[in-house]
Coordinates of C-alpha atoms in Angstrom, one line a residue:
M164 CA 3.9 -3.2 16.5
S165 CA 3.5 0.0 14.5
F166 CA 4.1 -2.1 11.2
I167 CA 1.3 -4.6 12.2
I168 CA -1.0 -1.6 13.1
A169 CA -0.3 0.0 9.7
A170 CA -0.9 -3.4 7.8
V171 CA -4.2 -3.9 9.8
V172 CA -5.3 -0.2 9.2
S173 CA -4.7 -0.5 5.6
V174 CA -6.7 -3.6 5.2
L175 CA -9.5 -1.9 7.2
F176 CA -9.4 1.0 4.7
L177 CA -9.9 -1.5 1.8
V178 CA -12.6 -3.3 3.6
A179 CA -14.3 0.0 4.5
D180 CA -13.9 1.2 0.9
Q181 CA -15.7 -2.0 -0.5
I182 CA -18.5 -1.9 2.2
T183 CA -19.2 1.5 1.8
K184 CA -19.3 1.5 -2.0
Y185 CA -21.7 -1.6 -1.7
I186 CA -23.8 0.3 0.7
V187 CA -24.3 3.4 -1.5
T188 CA -25.0 1.2 -4.7
V189 CA -27.7 -0.8 -2.9
N190 CA -29.3 2.3 -0.9
M191 CA -29.0 5.1 -3.5
T192 CA -29.8 5.6 -7.2
L193 CA -27.1 6.8 -9.5
G194 CA -26.8 10.6 -9.3
E195 CA -28.7 11.0 -6.0
S196 CA -27.6 13.1 -3.5
R197 CA -28.3 13.1 0.3
P198 CA -26.9 15.3 3.0
F199 CA -24.6 13.5 5.5
L200 CA -22.9 16.3 7.7
K201 CA -24.7 19.5 7.1
G202 CA -22.5 22.1 5.6
L203 CA -19.6 19.7 5.4
I204 CA -20.2 16.4 3.5
D205 CA -22.9 15.1 1.2
F206 CA -23.4 11.5 -0.1
V207 CA -23.5 11.9 -3.9
Y208 CA -23.4 8.6 -5.8
I209 CA -21.8 8.7 -9.2
Y210 CA -19.4 6.6 -11.4
N211 CA -16.1 8.1 -12.2
E212 CA -14.8 6.6 -15.4
G213 CA -11.5 8.2 -15.2
G214 CA -8.8 8.8 -12.7
A215 CA -8.4 11.7 -10.3
W216 CA -10.6 14.6 -11.4
G217 CA -12.0 12.5 -14.3
F218 CA -8.3 12.4 -16.0
L219 CA -8.3 9.8 -18.7
K220 CA -12.0 9.3 -18.7
G221 CA -13.0 6.1 -20.3
Q222 CA -9.5 4.9 -20.7
Q223 CA -10.0 2.0 -18.2
W224 CA -7.2 0.0 -19.7
I225 CA -4.6 2.9 -19.3
L226 CA -5.7 3.4 -15.9
L227 CA -5.6 -0.2 -15.0
T228 CA -2.1 -0.4 -16.4
I229 CA -1.0 2.7 -14.6
T230 CA -2.4 1.4 -11.2
S231 CA -0.8 -2.0 -11.7
V232 CA 2.6 -0.5 -12.4
I233 CA 2.2 1.7 -9.4
I234 CA 1.1 -1.2 -7.4
I235 CA 4.1 -3.4 -8.6
V236 CA 6.5 -0.6 -7.8
F237 CA 5.2 0.1 -4.4
I238 CA 5.3 -3.6 -3.4
T239 CA 8.8 -3.8 -4.7
V240 CA 9.8 -0.8 -2.6
L241 CA 7.8 -2.2 0.5
I242 CA 9.8 -5.4 0.2
K243 CA 13.1 -3.7 -0.3
Y244 CA 12.9 -0.8 2.1
G245 CA 9.4 -0.7 3.8
M246 CA 10.6 -2.2 6.9
S247 CA 13.3 0.4 7.4
D248 CA 11.1 3.3 8.2
K249 CA 7.5 3.3 9.9
V250 CA 6.4 6.6 8.0
L251 CA 7.5 4.8 4.7
F252 CA 5.6 1.6 5.6
W253 CA 2.4 3.4 6.5
S254 CA 2.5 5.6 3.3
I255 CA 3.1 2.5 1.2
C256 CA 0.6 0.4 2.8
L257 CA -2.2 3.0 2.7
V258 CA -1.5 3.9 -1.1
L259 CA -1.7 0.2 -2.0
S260 CA -5.0 -0.2 -0.1
G261 CA -6.4 2.8 -1.8
G262 CA -5.2 1.7 -5.3
L263 CA -6.4 -1.8 -4.9
G264 CA -9.8 -0.5 -3.7
N265 CA -10.3 1.4 -6.9
M266 CA -8.8 -1.3 -9.1
I267 CA -11.3 -3.8 -7.8
D268 CA -14.1 -1.2 -9.0
R269 CA -12.5 -0.9 -12.3
L270 CA -12.2 -4.7 -12.8
F271 CA -15.6 -5.6 -11.6
R272 CA -17.8 -2.4 -12.6
D273 CA -16.9 -1.9 -16.4
G274 CA -14.0 0.3 -15.7
K275 CA -16.1 2.4 -13.4
V276 CA -15.2 3.5 -9.9
V277 CA -18.1 4.3 -7.2
D278 CA -17.6 7.8 -5.6
F279 CA -19.9 9.2 -3.1
L280 CA -18.3 11.6 -0.8
H281 CA -18.4 15.2 -1.5
F282 CA -17.5 18.5 0.3
E283 CA -20.5 20.5 0.5
F284 CA -18.3 23.5 1.3
M285 CA -16.3 23.1 -1.8
P286 CA -18.9 22.5 -4.5
N287 CA -16.4 22.3 -7.5
F288 CA -14.2 19.7 -5.7
P289 CA -14.6 16.2 -7.2
V290 CA -16.7 13.5 -5.5
F291 CA -14.5 10.8 -4.1
N292 CA -14.5 7.6 -2.0
V293 CA -12.6 5.9 0.9
A294 CA -10.0 4.5 -1.3
D295 CA -9.2 8.0 -2.5
C296 CA -8.6 9.1 1.1
A297 CA -6.2 6.2 1.7
V298 CA -4.1 7.1 -1.4
V299 CA -4.3 10.9 -0.3
I300 CA -3.1 10.2 3.2
G301 CA -0.6 7.7 2.0
T302 CA 0.8 10.2 -0.4
G303 CA 1.0 12.9 2.1
L304 CA 3.1 10.5 4.4
L305 CA 5.1 9.7 1.5
I306 CA 5.9 13.4 1.0
L307 CA 6.7 13.7 4.7
Y308 CA 9.0 10.7 4.6
F309 CA 11.0 12.3 1.7
V310 CA 11.0 15.6 3.6
L311 CA 12.3 14.0 6.8
E312 CA 14.9 12.0 4.9
T313 CA 16.1 15.2 3.1
V314 CA 16.5 16.9 6.5
K315 CA 18.2 13.9 8.0
E316 CA 20.7 13.8 5.0
N317 CA 21.4 17.4 5.1
K318 CA 22.2 17.3 9.0
E319 CA 24.4 14.3 8.3
K320 CA 26.3 16.1 5.6
K321 CA 26.7 19.3 7.8
N322 CA 27.9 17.0 10.6
S323 CA 30.4 15.3 8.4
L324 CA 31.7 18.8 7.1
I325 CA 32.1 20.2 10.8
K326 CA 33.9 17.0 11.6
A327 CA 36.2 17.3 8.6
E328 CA 36.9 21.0 9.4
E329 CA 37.8 20.1 13.0
K330 CA 40.3 17.4 11.9
T331 CA 42.1 19.8 9.6
K332 CA 42.4 22.5 12.4
I333 CA 44.3 19.9 14.5

């Protein structure tokens, strides 16, 4: 059931990303800023022509290639290992959802991604969107997965060593 919920949540992230971008582009002018949650979040309508923090600005073909490779790798991992662990499945689904959301923009908005969420309390933090949130959450879960797997492997190694020592004492 958790796998189904993860897939549905990921699709909802993708849909929410595209709907919110549409609403912003229809109801705001480029460069416009509106308060949303006073002191927390503003809506600031901008185009990001690069990746995270504007990295590779104007290099849409490189960004599309990188995103495509990441999507292919994540789909491959999802097919091969994704069903073996819920945290891994969730992380892959969310990263794919966010990556697809921003890729849709790059393909249909001349290489530009609509960003509109801005932390008012962090004025120098980049403006972002719902797809970026999905990628960050998914990446955080992926890191958690690897940490949990490392801890699990270390426990198993420790238990194997203890059992081996016990056998040599007998």
